[in-house]
Amino acid sequence: MRILILGGDGYLGWPTAMYLSRRGHTVAALDNFSKRRWEKELRVAPLEPVLPLHERAQLWTKVTGREIRTLQVDLCDYPAVEEVMREFSPEAIVHYGEQPSAPFSMIDQRRTVLTQNNNITGTLNILWALRKHAPECHLVKLGTMGEYGTPNIDIEEGFIEIEHNGRKDVVPYPKQPGSFYHLSKVHDSHNILFACRAWKLRSTDLNQGIVYGIETDETAHAEGLGTSFHYDEIFGTALNRFCVQAVAGIPLTVYGKGKQKRGFLNIRDTLRCIELALLHPPEAGEYRVFNQFTEIFSILELAELVKRQGEKLGFTVEIQRLQNPRVEAEEHYYNARHQKLVDLGLRPNLLSDVLIDSMLVRIRERAGRIRTESILPRVCWDHVRPSSENPQGDGARDGRRVATRAKADAVPAGRA
Ligand code: USQ
């Protein structure tokens, strides 16, 4: 298949490009490298240095003899998107090309607008370009389990049958996301559903859970093929962050009660899920949703797993419950269906002590690169901290609350 990976420079985009290239597909990896710019702006960096995309692609060719084309294109630049569609003529697109962080989207007005403009405009441009130049192409779009929020009923895969005043219908599952980032994915989902219906496009929306892990078979192929593994408060996610914190000797940052439950999956399973979606495309006009995760954990359960394994390796690991910087339910019902990818053949790599051990060992080898100052959460959902761009923060509106919060930032709510 001719497959275009959007966001090919990212944590998941680059491993996906190699994985699909190794399986004989013709792969092009596209990116505008904006995440590298945002990293500099926010003074955060991946744990391991990440070679420029074209250098990683050259290295890949050197060690495997296979080619991954690289393209620098901004998805918000419609003529450029059209040009790629015409010229590469993809049979499938894997779309990771969005601003991926919830905390980033909550920093300030500029980042909220940037996140939604960038994500929604990019996806709309792809839909229009597909309509005009590649209407048969299968769009595999990375959505998020966070689109659903944490409702007090079972979460279905995309759609739910409801009965109302004696009549029944199957409708998109209600969305109650928890950040402007997660909302951007909700808006994408609606736009894609409509484009499939109106223009007979075909798409799989993968509502993915939180991905963990540093290594895949392909990143391990040669030094220099590694991916962008983050542990900072902006781009790092729960389990990856906890492993780095354990190595750095920083108490694990559990937000609030830690009873928030989420779906998780190994980075290797992300790649397999993408492949399964590609190998089983939907019909023309079909929009389908797969919930892409393999296990549900509470945040505290994960922290406890990392603590146990870390201590076995000789680290001193404490768990610290911080005042929650987010506005979210800290204790709730959570039961989400995730059957469709299993039906297509997914055999999950479940989270094991061995996997956590191997992450901790690998992180220990790079411990000197950990920027400890980027770990504690400073972005709060319900107030803006003063910054150089916004010296007053929310202070003018509610000085007392900012003062209380600022003092509480990164201060423990209690020890678990
Ligand atoms: N959390 C902590 N401590 C931390 C980091 C996070 O307790 O140090 C908690 C958060 O409060 C939240 C949960 O862990 O309740 C998940 O947070 P996260 O930062 O690991 O993940 P999230 O912001 O939800 O976003 C990540 C990815 C995003 C993807 C999403 C899948 O950044 O791209 O869409 O996971 S999901 O969460 O299923 O929507």
PDB file of N, CA and C and ligand atoms in Angstrom, residues 100 102 144-146 181-182 208-210 236-238 241-242 253-255 260 262 299 324 326 328, ligand 1:
ATOM      1  N   PRO A 100      -0.617  17.369  20.236  1.00  0.00           N
ATOM      2  CA  PRO A 100      -1.107  16.186  20.961  1.00  0.00           C
ATOM      3  C   PRO A 100      -1.294  16.326  22.468  1.00  0.00           C
ATOM      4  N   ALA A 102      -2.847  17.757  26.095  1.00  0.00           N
ATOM      5  CA  ALA A 102      -3.922  18.445  26.819  1.00  0.00           C
ATOM      6  C   ALA A 102      -3.365  19.642  27.609  1.00  0.00           C
ATOM      7  N   THR A 144      -9.092  10.039  20.333  1.00  0.00           N
ATOM      8  CA  THR A 144      -8.642   9.753  21.699  1.00  0.00           C
ATOM      9  C   THR A 144      -9.800   9.239  22.555  1.00  0.00           C
ATOM     10  N   MET A 145      -9.467   8.336  23.486  1.00  0.00           N
ATOM     11  CA  MET A 145     -10.490   7.872  24.432  1.00  0.00           C
ATOM     12  C   MET A 145     -11.020   9.044  25.255  1.00  0.00           C
ATOM     13  N   GLY A 146     -10.203  10.088  25.373  1.00  0.00           N
ATOM     14  CA  GLY A 146     -10.613  11.266  26.138  1.00  0.00           C
ATOM     15  C   GLY A 146     -11.790  12.001  25.525  1.00  0.00           C
ATOM     16  N   TYR A 181      -7.667  20.418  24.000  1.00  0.00           N
ATOM     17  CA  TYR A 181      -7.039  19.447  23.088  1.00  0.00           C
ATOM     18  C   TYR A 181      -8.025  18.305  22.792  1.00  0.00           C
ATOM     19  N   HIS A 182      -8.563  17.689  23.850  1.00  0.00           N
ATOM     20  CA  HIS A 182      -9.478  16.566  23.629  1.00  0.00           C
ATOM     21  C   HIS A 182     -10.698  17.030  22.819  1.00  0.00           C
ATOM     22  N   GLN A 208      -7.787   6.363  20.795  1.00  0.00           N
ATOM     23  CA  GLN A 208      -6.672   5.706  21.469  1.00  0.00           C
ATOM     24  C   GLN A 208      -6.568   6.121  22.927  1.00  0.00           C
ATOM     25  N   GLY A 209      -6.153   5.174  23.755  1.00  0.00           N
ATOM     26  CA  GLY A 209      -5.872   5.471  25.161  1.00  0.00           C
ATOM     27  C   GLY A 209      -4.460   6.024  25.301  1.00  0.00           C
ATOM     28  N   ILE A 210      -3.935   5.954  26.505  1.00  0.00           N
ATOM     29  CA  ILE A 210      -2.619   6.545  26.789  1.00  0.00           C
ATOM     30  C   ILE A 210      -1.541   5.518  26.462  1.00  0.00           C
ATOM     31  N   GLY A 236       4.698  14.755  28.231  1.00  0.00           N
ATOM     32  CA  GLY A 236       4.827  13.424  28.837  1.00  0.00           C
ATOM     33  C   GLY A 236       3.467  12.926  29.299  1.00  0.00           C
ATOM     34  N   THR A 237       3.279  11.611  29.300  1.00  0.00           N
ATOM     35  CA  THR A 237       2.010  11.047  29.796  1.00  0.00           C
ATOM     36  C   THR A 237       2.288  10.148  31.002  1.00  0.00           C
ATOM     37  N   ALA A 238       1.196   9.769  31.671  1.00  0.00           N
ATOM     38  CA  ALA A 238       1.290   9.260  33.045  1.00  0.00           C
ATOM     39  C   ALA A 238       2.395   8.211  33.267  1.00  0.00           C
ATOM     40  N   ARG A 241       5.972   9.192  32.436  1.00  0.00           N
ATOM     41  CA  ARG A 241       6.472  10.174  33.409  1.00  0.00           C
ATOM     42  C   ARG A 241       6.867   9.490  34.722  1.00  0.00           C
ATOM     43  N   PHE A 242       6.021   8.589  35.189  1.00  0.00           N
ATOM     44  CA  PHE A 242       6.310   7.947  36.479  1.00  0.00           C
ATOM     45  C   PHE A 242       7.639   7.183  36.422  1.00  0.00           C
ATOM     46  N   THR A 253       4.241  11.840  40.616  1.00  0.00           N
ATOM     47  CA  THR A 253       3.285  12.948  40.651  1.00  0.00           C
ATOM     48  C   THR A 253       1.856  12.477  40.358  1.00  0.00           C
ATOM     49  N   VAL A 254       1.205  11.919  41.376  1.00  0.00           N
ATOM     50  CA  VAL A 254      -0.199  11.516  41.205  1.00  0.00           C
ATOM     51  C   VAL A 254      -1.078  12.742  41.463  1.00  0.00           C
ATOM     52  N   TYR A 255      -1.919  13.083  40.465  1.00  0.00           N
ATOM     53  CA  TYR A 255      -2.750  14.277  40.606  1.00  0.00           C
ATOM     54  C   TYR A 255      -4.034  13.932  41.369  1.00  0.00           C
ATOM     55  N   GLN A 260      -8.491   8.379  39.138  1.00  0.00           N
ATOM     56  CA  GLN A 260      -8.885   8.566  37.744  1.00  0.00           C
ATOM     57  C   GLN A 260      -8.512   7.288  36.997  1.00  0.00           C
ATOM     58  N   ARG A 262      -8.141   5.232  33.301  1.00  0.00           N
ATOM     59  CA  ARG A 262      -7.958   5.470  31.870  1.00  0.00           C
ATOM     60  C   ARG A 262      -7.590   4.156  31.177  1.00  0.00           C
ATOM     61  N   ILE A 299      -4.648   5.773  37.991  1.00  0.00           N
ATOM     62  CA  ILE A 299      -3.320   6.413  38.014  1.00  0.00           C
ATOM     63  C   ILE A 299      -2.523   5.922  39.227  1.00  0.00           C
ATOM     64  N   ASN A 324      -4.621  18.571  42.300  1.00  0.00           N
ATOM     65  CA  ASN A 324      -4.832  18.276  40.872  1.00  0.00           C
ATOM     66  C   ASN A 324      -4.835  19.561  40.035  1.00  0.00           C
ATOM     67  N   ARG A 326      -5.697  19.712  37.027  1.00  0.00           N
ATOM     68  CA  ARG A 326      -6.755  19.606  36.014  1.00  0.00           C
ATOM     69  C   ARG A 326      -8.124  19.675  36.677  1.00  0.00           C
ATOM     70  N   GLU A 328     -11.135  17.508  36.615  1.00  0.00           N
ATOM     71  CA  GLU A 328     -11.542  16.166  36.160  1.00  0.00           C
ATOM     72  C   GLU A 328     -12.087  15.384  37.347  1.00  0.00           C
TER      73      GLU A 328
HETATM   74  N1  USQ B   1      -1.822  12.355  35.608  1.00  0.00           N
HETATM   75  C1  USQ B   1      -1.287  12.284  36.875  1.00  0.00           C
HETATM   76  N2  USQ B   1       0.027  12.585  37.028  1.00  0.00           N
HETATM   77  C2  USQ B   1       0.828  12.949  35.978  1.00  0.00           C
HETATM   78  C3  USQ B   1       0.268  12.993  34.687  1.00  0.00           C
HETATM   79  C4  USQ B   1      -1.060  12.705  34.540  1.00  0.00           C
HETATM   80  O1  USQ B   1      -1.972  11.956  37.850  1.00  0.00           O
HETATM   81  O2  USQ B   1       2.017  13.217  36.207  1.00  0.00           O
HETATM   82  C5  USQ B   1      -3.241  12.002  35.412  1.00  0.00           C
HETATM   83  C6  USQ B   1      -4.080  13.125  34.782  1.00  0.00           C
HETATM   84  O3  USQ B   1      -4.627  13.974  35.770  1.00  0.00           O
HETATM   85  C7  USQ B   1      -5.130  12.330  34.017  1.00  0.00           C
HETATM   86  C8  USQ B   1      -4.408  11.049  33.632  1.00  0.00           C
HETATM   87  O4  USQ B   1      -3.269  10.957  34.473  1.00  0.00           O
HETATM   88  O5  USQ B   1      -6.172  11.981  34.893  1.00  0.00           O
HETATM   89  C9  USQ B   1      -3.961  11.005  32.186  1.00  0.00           C
HETATM   90  O6  USQ B   1      -3.124  12.097  31.911  1.00  0.00           O
HETATM   91  P1  USQ B   1      -1.983  12.000  30.777  1.00  0.00           P
HETATM   92  O7  USQ B   1      -1.211  13.275  30.814  1.00  0.00           O
HETATM   93  O8  USQ B   1      -1.228  10.730  30.925  1.00  0.00           O
HETATM   94  O9  USQ B   1      -2.847  11.836  29.449  1.00  0.00           O
HETATM   95  P2  USQ B   1      -3.851  12.843  28.731  1.00  0.00           P
HETATM   96  O10 USQ B   1      -3.619  14.253  29.096  1.00  0.00           O
HETATM   97  O11 USQ B   1      -5.229  12.314  28.929  1.00  0.00           O
HETATM   98  O12 USQ B   1      -3.444  12.702  27.196  1.00  0.00           O
HETATM   99  C10 USQ B   1      -2.685  11.615  26.687  1.00  0.00           C
HETATM  100  C11 USQ B   1      -2.034  12.044  25.370  1.00  0.00           C
HETATM  101  C12 USQ B   1      -3.113  12.393  24.364  1.00  0.00           C
HETATM  102  C13 USQ B   1      -4.055  11.211  24.212  1.00  0.00           C
HETATM  103  C14 USQ B   1      -4.609  10.791  25.574  1.00  0.00           C
HETATM  104  C15 USQ B   1      -5.395   9.517  25.537  1.00  0.00           C
HETATM  105  O13 USQ B   1      -1.184  13.156  25.596  1.00  0.00           O
HETATM  106  O14 USQ B   1      -2.518  12.710  23.120  1.00  0.00           O
HETATM  107  O15 USQ B   1      -5.103  11.598  23.401  1.00  0.00           O
HETATM  108  O16 USQ B   1      -3.516  10.528  26.463  1.00  0.00           O
HETATM  109  S1  USQ B   1      -6.705   9.545  26.701  1.00  0.00           S
HETATM  110  O17 USQ B   1      -6.239  10.004  27.988  1.00  0.00           O
HETATM  111  O18 USQ B   1      -7.241   8.197  26.776  1.00  0.00           O
HETATM  112  O19 USQ B   1      -7.668  10.495  26.175  1.00  0.00           O
END
